Amino acid sequence: MIDVKVADWVGTVQVADFAGLSRYDAAFAWELRDTVVALADDSEVKVIVLRTDGGDFAPDVPGAPLPSDRSATWRRVFAGAKGLYQSLAFCKKVVVTEVTGACRGAGSALVLCSDLTVAAEESSFGSPFLAVPESNFVLAALTMRLNRAKAWAVTGDVLDAARAEEVGLVNQVVPGASLRAETDALAARVTAMPLDGVTMSKMLLQAVLDAHGVGRDFDLATHYAARRRHAENAGGGAL
Amino acid sequence: MTTDGGAVELALDHERHQAVIRIRREEHGNRLTRAMARQFVAHLDAIDADDDIKVAVIEGTGAHLSSGWDPREAWEQYVEAPGGAVKKHPSQRARLVALSDEWWGPNGLYRRLLHCRKVTIAKAVGDCYETGLYLTLCSDLAVAHENARFAVPRWRNVGVDGDLSLLIATVGLKRTKELMYAGTAWDAGTASRYGLVDGVSAAPDEEVGRLAEMCASIMRDGIVTEKYAVFASLAKMGVDHAFAAATVVGASLSNIHFQPGEYNFLADRRRHGTAAALERSRRDLG
């Protein structure tokens, strides 16, 4: 279930967790995508906050199904230009992720697509690249720097919150008890910018991201998914 | 055009192969006017043409490197650009020309500093806002005083109208977005941790002097060769594209419509004066 509230220029999207994206739950992903797009088009919204009820942001999903590179649904909902991840990365409004607990797989892909991230001290971030082919490596390289992004992708290391802040993956690390208040305060700060300014700033950023190849990397999701399918079929496990 | 006695001075020391470009408008926080930006660019031209100069130090007199560009020219710069005074409101072409010619274009301050053929070292002291931040960003090396603060307060008032590509390459994407959207000011330690400056010192004069001496000991061909290698990388990174995009979006942002209750700096300035508007618009920097 997706709960949506709009108040004081902030659209808040709250779910139990985002693990459904790692399970390739197309109905959940499409509803989330539609919610984000509707808030992006809402003239009463400058900021979109993605948060959970308070548990893990996106717990690990053992035995998660493979995305099918041959599936029209997967391309439309997850990998395509109008799918969830690109709707977030190229959103017209500022997207804030509020992370508590485990952030794995698709959760980390969401963090990479969002503009700002506030994390609880006990949160941790798994690399999305082995399990989620829609993950955007160019965004990771721009966010963490190339060497760190490569290490994260290749080793699959889990970054604790302090390390995630150190490498630039999250903006703030705060005690769990004040996470919600700190996220709300950050969102409120963003709302000081004029509505026109928010949208035009996002357009400027989109032009720069395009020039850096972010869109092209999203286009490669089908290729990454096919590679993973071949590896699994060959019994090689992960890529 | 506003001058208020502000000037950008050039001092040359051929024996030590060093130049100093000094912003001198202390009573206004070294806020740059267009006239001063042009002086700055002329000095960069002179340094580039002087084979005996290898290093240029960029600094301000008084407490701040630069606390921005002069808001009194925010509107005037468009009116005085070609095509700017034809109608009541400056044309879009005038806004584009003004932003390109003075700041982001081939002969604008930031691109010209970024493409200086000699080593440039910024001494970041006090408020390094807007212009001060981009002077730091476009220099090759930067040393911050412990009291330095880096921010672009204007972005909260209108939206983001500056380069993003160089900023992202230097500090990373999410930190850039923090500066873009959250009205954040980075202290010197944070700027150092993020990579915006190369070091923090209680006595930046000494550290800048040491770096300048070291760079001045490098042979001329080595310096210019390395600088052209950097220019090639900047082109590949799309920095020129980002500067052009900043010009286009900056011109559009000069035309935005404010929603009820949104803060309008120019209106505040008209009603209460420049100092009061500046104080109010920067009061709650994070």
XYZ file of C-alpha atoms in Angstrom:
525
model
C 0.000 0.000 0.000
C 1.259 3.437 -0.914
C 0.253 6.303 1.338
C 0.516 9.812 -0.130
C 0.231 13.151 1.643
C 0.733 16.647 0.284
C 1.322 19.570 2.624
C 3.423 22.720 2.571
C 4.869 22.024 -0.898
C 6.022 18.530 0.127
C 4.566 15.326 -1.273
C 5.324 12.410 1.047
C 5.161 8.862 -0.256
C 5.154 6.250 2.492
C 5.263 2.482 2.098
C 6.032 -0.490 4.337
C 9.298 -0.945 2.441
C 10.614 -0.867 -1.111
C 11.623 -4.543 -1.323
C 8.776 -5.102 -3.768
C 10.947 -3.471 -6.391
C 13.687 -6.062 -5.822
C 11.008 -8.770 -6.221
C 9.966 -7.167 -9.514
C 6.440 -6.608 -8.269
C 5.231 -4.771 -11.360
C 1.937 -3.606 -9.843
C 3.711 -1.992 -6.871
C 6.387 -0.443 -9.085
C 3.850 0.976 -11.517
C 1.736 2.425 -8.715
C 4.845 4.005 -7.221
C 5.847 5.354 -10.620
C 2.387 6.812 -11.195
C 2.477 8.397 -7.749
C 5.824 10.046 -8.419
C 4.720 11.315 -11.832
C 1.480 12.716 -10.390
C 3.373 14.541 -7.633
C 5.892 15.838 -10.184
C 2.999 17.323 -12.162
C 1.349 18.795 -9.063
C 1.763 22.574 -8.846
C 1.437 22.342 -5.062
C 4.526 20.162 -4.774
C 8.199 21.141 -4.862
C 9.681 18.164 -3.029
C 8.859 14.439 -3.057
C 9.915 12.422 -0.010
C 10.173 8.628 -0.250
C 10.020 6.994 3.178
C 9.083 3.749 4.866
C 6.951 3.097 7.922
C 10.104 2.867 10.012
C 11.530 -0.562 9.279
C 14.104 -1.461 6.675
C 14.068 0.780 3.614
C 14.573 -2.181 1.264
C 15.524 -5.459 2.963
C 17.411 -8.121 1.111
C 15.235 -10.452 -0.976
C 16.889 -13.879 -1.117
C 16.044 -15.764 -4.274
C 14.570 -12.721 -5.978
C 13.450 -13.498 -9.514
C 15.528 -12.432 -12.457
C 14.208 -9.511 -14.464
C 13.336 -10.651 -17.914
C 14.987 -8.689 -20.670
C 12.348 -10.129 -23.000
C 9.407 -8.868 -20.974
C 7.513 -5.826 -22.237
C 6.204 -5.265 -18.720
C 9.696 -5.131 -17.242
C 10.837 -2.644 -19.877
C 7.759 -0.466 -19.423
C 7.672 -0.483 -15.622
C 11.309 -0.728 -14.594
C 13.781 -0.151 -17.407
C 12.096 2.129 -19.942
C 12.204 5.878 -20.322
C 8.806 6.205 -18.657
C 9.498 3.558 -16.036
C 10.061 4.081 -12.356
C 13.783 4.728 -12.200
C 13.971 7.249 -15.021
C 10.833 8.978 -13.717
C 12.754 9.522 -10.493
C 16.157 10.391 -11.948
C 14.654 12.931 -14.355
C 11.843 14.100 -12.071
C 10.773 17.752 -12.323
C 10.715 18.046 -8.544
C 13.392 17.415 -5.914
C 13.307 13.815 -4.663
C 14.457 13.009 -1.121
C 14.970 9.452 0.128
C 14.763 8.756 3.852
C 16.633 5.568 4.665
C 16.449 3.473 7.797
C 17.778 -0.032 8.323
C 18.790 -2.199 5.401
C 18.904 -0.667 1.959
C 19.609 -3.378 -0.587
C 19.075 -4.047 -4.258
C 16.395 -1.788 -5.683
C 16.548 0.368 -2.552
C 20.052 1.480 -3.420
C 18.966 2.057 -7.022
C 16.281 4.402 -5.662
C 18.859 6.227 -3.548
C 21.057 6.747 -6.603
C 18.100 8.139 -8.579
C 17.037 10.506 -5.811
C 18.447 13.991 -5.344
C 19.070 13.998 -1.606
C 19.284 11.235 0.992
C 18.996 11.357 4.762
C 20.041 8.146 6.503
C 19.664 6.812 10.020
C 22.903 5.930 11.795
C 22.129 2.225 11.742
C 21.283 2.084 8.044
C 23.457 0.298 5.513
C 23.661 0.223 1.743
C 24.209 -2.810 -0.457
C 25.391 -2.484 -4.035
C 22.464 -2.711 -6.460
C 24.510 -3.635 -9.513
C 24.604 -7.418 -9.205
C 20.887 -7.903 -8.667
C 19.212 -4.917 -10.318
C 20.220 -4.356 -13.934
C 18.230 -1.129 -14.096
C 20.714 0.415 -11.651
C 22.581 3.314 -13.179
C 26.338 3.047 -12.866
C 26.945 6.519 -14.307
C 24.871 7.997 -11.487
C 26.956 5.996 -9.012
C 30.215 7.226 -10.556
C 29.022 10.840 -10.496
C 27.820 10.434 -6.931
C 30.646 8.451 -5.310
C 33.484 8.935 -7.841
C 34.464 6.257 -10.328
C 36.896 4.253 -8.214
C 34.468 3.903 -5.304
C 31.543 3.075 -7.587
C 33.605 0.366 -9.264
C 34.630 -1.102 -5.923
C 31.008 -1.086 -4.723
C 29.818 -2.755 -7.922
C 32.543 -5.377 -8.095
C 32.817 -6.368 -4.440
C 29.164 -5.983 -3.552
C 30.285 -4.561 -0.226
C 27.670 -3.218 2.160
C 28.437 0.370 3.185
C 27.466 1.461 6.667
C 25.855 4.864 7.019
C 29.041 6.662 8.010
C 30.915 5.276 5.013
C 27.983 6.094 2.719
C 28.186 9.715 3.861
C 31.951 9.734 3.494
C 31.769 8.627 -0.142
C 28.916 11.010 -0.977
C 26.112 8.455 -1.380
C 24.032 10.113 1.346
C 23.873 13.751 2.411
C 23.174 13.409 6.116
C 23.476 10.695 8.742
C 21.354 11.299 11.818
C 20.186 9.347 14.866
C 17.252 7.100 14.068
C 15.048 8.900 16.559
C 15.416 12.197 14.699
C 15.424 10.810 11.157
C 11.915 11.896 10.265
C 12.330 15.367 11.737
C 15.646 15.878 9.928
C 14.182 14.724 6.630
C 11.215 17.034 7.039
C 13.552 19.909 7.890
C 15.621 19.270 4.770
C 12.507 19.093 2.607
C 11.273 22.346 4.142
C 14.569 24.029 3.277
C 14.164 23.008 -0.361
C 10.693 24.554 -0.483
C 12.256 27.994 -0.026
C 13.129 27.908 -3.729
C 10.438 29.270 -6.078
C 8.387 26.600 -7.850
C 9.588 27.787 -11.264
C 13.129 27.717 -9.957
C 12.801 24.111 -8.805
C 11.591 22.899 -12.178
C 14.104 24.889 -14.199
C 16.947 23.809 -11.928
C 15.943 20.214 -12.518
C 15.915 20.839 -16.266
C 19.439 22.248 -16.059
C 20.544 19.196 -14.102
C 18.882 16.884 -16.617
C 20.872 18.470 -19.451
C 24.095 17.896 -17.519
C 23.165 14.305 -16.625
C 22.321 13.603 -20.254
C 25.694 14.977 -21.314
C 27.357 12.624 -18.851
C 25.574 9.604 -20.339
C 23.059 8.869 -17.576
C 20.260 8.285 -20.088
C 22.447 6.053 -22.221
C 23.301 3.919 -19.194
C 19.601 3.442 -18.475
C 19.261 2.261 -22.072
C 21.766 -0.493 -21.347
C 19.524 -2.134 -18.725
C 18.220 -4.619 -21.279
C 21.776 -5.596 -22.122
C 22.696 -6.047 -18.461
C 19.578 -8.142 -17.855
C 20.353 -10.365 -20.839
C 23.908 -10.833 -19.627
C 22.630 -11.846 -16.226
C 20.159 -14.310 -17.745
C 22.935 -15.906 -19.795
C 25.165 -16.144 -16.724
C 22.407 -17.754 -14.670
C 21.572 -20.203 -17.448
C 25.231 -21.118 -17.692
C 25.276 -21.818 -13.981
C 27.705 -19.001 -13.352
C 25.585 -17.218 -10.785
C 25.969 -13.503 -10.681
C 27.603 -11.548 -13.477
C 27.355 50.616 -14.446
C 28.036 50.233 -10.727
C 31.634 50.624 -9.604
C 31.569 52.167 -6.111
C 35.318 52.456 -6.242
C 35.676 48.701 -6.473
C 38.592 47.445 -8.470
C 40.488 44.322 -9.336
C 44.207 44.931 -9.142
C 47.096 43.097 -10.729
C 50.546 42.877 -9.150
C 53.393 41.248 -11.058
C 56.601 39.892 -9.597
C 58.685 38.820 -12.574
C 61.642 37.817 -10.473
C 59.548 35.249 -8.612
C 57.357 34.485 -11.664
C 54.226 35.232 -9.662
C 51.183 37.435 -10.138
C 48.469 38.417 -7.691
C 44.935 39.295 -8.789
C 43.380 41.110 -5.886
C 39.687 41.966 -5.510
C 39.400 45.271 -3.728
C 35.911 46.207 -2.646
C 36.163 45.480 1.017
C 33.290 47.650 2.200
C 30.900 45.586 0.034
C 32.248 42.160 0.921
C 34.230 42.167 -2.356
C 31.040 41.681 -4.334
C 31.987 41.802 -7.986
C 30.514 44.284 -10.424
C 30.608 43.746 -14.164
C 33.326 46.372 -14.463
C 35.408 44.434 -11.954
C 34.777 41.156 -13.770
C 36.089 42.767 -16.952
C 39.165 44.022 -15.120
C 39.702 40.508 -13.819
C 39.525 39.075 -17.331
C 41.917 41.738 -18.654
C 44.414 40.747 -15.959
C 44.119 37.087 -16.940
C 44.849 38.137 -20.537
C 47.931 40.032 -19.358
C 49.138 37.077 -17.285
C 48.640 34.659 -20.152
C 50.645 36.950 -22.446
C 53.506 37.405 -19.969
C 56.054 34.637 -20.427
C 57.760 35.480 -17.133
C 54.665 34.737 -15.060
C 53.954 31.136 -14.150
C 51.518 31.428 -11.239
C 48.588 33.700 -10.393
C 47.207 33.993 -6.866
C 43.580 35.111 -6.557
C 42.623 36.865 -3.348
C 40.459 39.565 -1.838
C 41.267 42.394 0.496
C 39.682 42.295 3.923
C 37.565 39.566 5.412
C 36.151 37.864 2.317
C 37.330 36.499 -1.007
C 34.015 37.538 -2.563
C 30.490 37.371 -1.203
C 28.861 37.305 -4.636
C 28.140 39.518 -7.579
C 26.629 42.912 -7.038
C 22.848 42.532 -6.740
C 22.370 46.149 -7.758
C 23.368 45.050 -11.255
C 20.982 42.099 -11.301
C 18.560 43.981 -13.523
C 20.871 46.643 -14.926
C 23.122 44.072 -16.588
C 20.243 42.990 -18.821
C 19.012 46.507 -19.583
C 22.482 47.593 -20.696
C 23.138 44.563 -22.903
C 22.485 44.841 -26.663
C 18.712 44.798 -27.177
C 18.080 45.233 -23.497
C 16.481 48.671 -23.495
C 14.264 48.296 -26.564
C 11.160 47.606 -24.477
C 10.158 47.998 -20.837
C 11.536 44.579 -19.947
C 14.897 43.409 -21.296
C 14.633 40.991 -24.200
C 15.600 37.363 -23.792
C 18.545 37.900 -26.141
C 19.844 40.707 -23.933
C 19.706 38.438 -20.886
C 21.579 35.679 -22.718
C 24.221 38.075 -24.036
C 24.774 39.621 -20.600
C 25.211 36.295 -18.811
C 27.454 34.925 -21.535
C 29.651 37.989 -22.027
C 30.258 38.722 -18.370
C 30.256 35.310 -16.696
C 29.868 32.016 -18.569
C 30.761 32.608 -22.227
C 34.165 32.354 -23.952
C 35.285 35.726 -22.556
C 33.275 35.581 -19.368
C 35.037 35.570 -16.020
C 34.587 31.923 -15.074
C 35.466 30.339 -18.396
C 38.402 32.677 -18.784
C 39.777 31.779 -15.345
C 39.222 28.079 -15.971
C 41.217 28.397 -19.215
C 44.093 30.480 -17.869
C 47.348 29.038 -19.207
C 49.190 29.614 -15.949
C 48.663 27.940 -12.571
C 45.925 29.679 -10.583
C 45.658 29.487 -6.802
C 42.633 30.797 -4.916
C 42.941 32.026 -1.350
C 39.453 31.376 0.013
C 38.754 33.550 3.032
C 35.488 34.385 4.798
C 32.423 34.468 2.583
C 33.071 32.639 -0.679
C 29.550 32.997 -1.975
C 28.417 32.781 -5.609
C 31.320 34.519 -7.379
C 33.657 33.545 -4.556
C 32.662 29.892 -4.822
C 33.132 29.833 -8.603
C 36.497 31.615 -8.386
C 37.542 28.823 -6.025
C 36.075 26.125 -8.249
C 37.672 27.468 -11.450
C 41.143 27.837 -9.941
C 43.669 25.016 -10.145
C 44.417 25.004 -6.438
C 42.555 26.433 -3.474
C 43.565 27.027 0.119
C 40.833 27.945 2.569
C 41.113 29.913 5.752
C 39.471 28.191 8.694
C 36.719 30.804 8.574
C 35.822 30.249 4.908
C 32.226 29.438 3.971
C 31.049 28.336 0.544
C 27.511 28.754 -0.758
C 25.311 30.116 -3.530
C 22.510 31.873 -1.606
C 21.013 33.309 -4.797
C 19.969 29.851 -5.934
C 17.368 29.682 -3.167
C 15.880 32.944 -4.397
C 15.572 32.145 -8.081
C 16.834 28.653 -8.894
C 20.129 27.234 -10.070
C 21.808 29.372 -12.703
C 25.430 28.247 -12.521
C 27.698 25.522 -13.834
C 26.961 22.049 -12.540
C 29.384 19.883 -14.506
C 32.541 21.218 -12.883
C 30.882 21.214 -9.489
C 29.754 17.589 -9.848
C 33.215 16.535 -11.045
C 34.782 18.221 -8.032
C 32.502 17.348 -5.106
C 30.131 14.656 -6.440
C 26.510 14.614 -7.557
C 24.577 14.442 -4.300
C 26.736 17.083 -2.637
C 26.200 19.325 -5.632
C 22.463 18.834 -5.211
C 22.768 19.762 -1.537
C 24.269 23.073 -2.598
C 21.660 23.452 -5.336
C 18.481 22.797 -3.421
C 19.056 22.948 0.318
C 20.567 26.396 0.763
C 23.584 24.787 2.331
C 26.783 26.626 3.249
C 29.913 24.487 3.598
C 32.496 25.421 6.178
C 36.183 25.081 5.332
C 36.490 21.603 6.815
C 33.522 20.323 4.837
C 34.824 21.948 1.660
C 38.156 20.215 2.187
C 36.532 16.854 2.880
C 34.412 17.193 -0.257
C 37.399 18.183 -2.415
C 36.399 21.761 -3.175
C 39.613 23.083 -1.600
C 43.021 21.453 -1.330
C 43.725 22.465 2.232
C 42.584 24.457 5.236
C 44.928 26.723 7.146
C 44.809 29.231 9.958
C 47.452 31.126 7.991
C 46.498 30.708 4.333
C 48.984 33.377 3.201
C 51.823 31.060 4.156
C 50.335 28.002 2.514
C 49.415 29.879 -0.662
C 52.928 31.347 -0.717
C 54.436 27.885 -0.394
C 52.286 26.523 -3.230
C 53.056 29.525 -5.428
C 56.808 29.116 -4.858
C 56.566 25.456 -5.674
C 54.564 26.023 -8.854
C 56.862 28.861 -9.923
C 59.758 26.426 -9.806
C 58.195 24.290 -12.549
C 59.495 24.924 -16.064
C 57.246 27.035 -18.279
C 56.695 24.370 -20.933
C 55.619 21.906 -18.276
C 52.991 24.234 -16.847
C 51.428 25.193 -20.164
C 51.533 21.626 -21.467
C 49.705 20.363 -18.384
C 47.174 23.176 -18.591
C 46.319 22.285 -22.203
C 45.901 18.658 -21.149
C 43.446 19.898 -18.528
C 41.595 21.963 -21.156
C 41.212 18.822 -23.278
C 39.755 16.977 -20.295
C 37.402 19.833 -19.486
C 36.070 19.714 -23.047
C 35.539 15.970 -22.798
C 33.779 16.409 -19.449
C 31.288 18.722 -21.112
C 32.140 21.768 -19.040
C 31.606 24.122 -21.986
C 28.204 22.517 -22.503
C 27.369 23.048 -18.841
C 28.456 26.696 -18.979
C 26.243 27.239 -22.039
C 23.344 25.499 -20.294
C 23.890 27.728 -17.251
C 23.603 30.764 -19.532
C 20.353 29.546 -21.084
C 18.732 28.574 -17.794
C 20.070 31.678 -16.034
C 18.425 33.889 -18.645
C 15.156 32.012 -18.251
C 15.326 32.214 -14.467
C 15.558 36.000 -14.712
C 11.990 35.811 -15.996
C 10.331 33.513 -13.479
C 6.881 33.896 -12.000
C 6.686 33.819 -8.203
C 3.910 31.938 -6.444
C 2.053 33.668 -3.591
C 4.223 33.687 -0.490
C 7.472 32.949 -2.316
C 10.403 35.215 -1.532
C 11.223 37.708 -4.307
C 14.670 39.201 -3.800
C 14.307 41.983 -6.361
C 10.998 43.086 -4.874
C 12.498 42.996 -1.375
C 15.437 45.060 -2.606
C 13.148 47.652 -4.162
C 11.202 48.014 -0.914
C 13.934 47.765 1.697
C 17.253 48.354 -0.011
C 20.131 46.123 -1.037
C 21.686 45.545 2.384
C 18.408 44.528 4.025
C 17.458 42.229 1.151
C 20.867 40.579 1.149
C 20.729 40.059 4.899
C 17.239 38.563 4.730
C 17.980 36.321 1.759
C 21.079 34.842 3.406
C 19.848 34.667 6.988
C 19.136 30.956 7.222
C 21.920 29.426 5.169
C 22.418 25.935 6.462
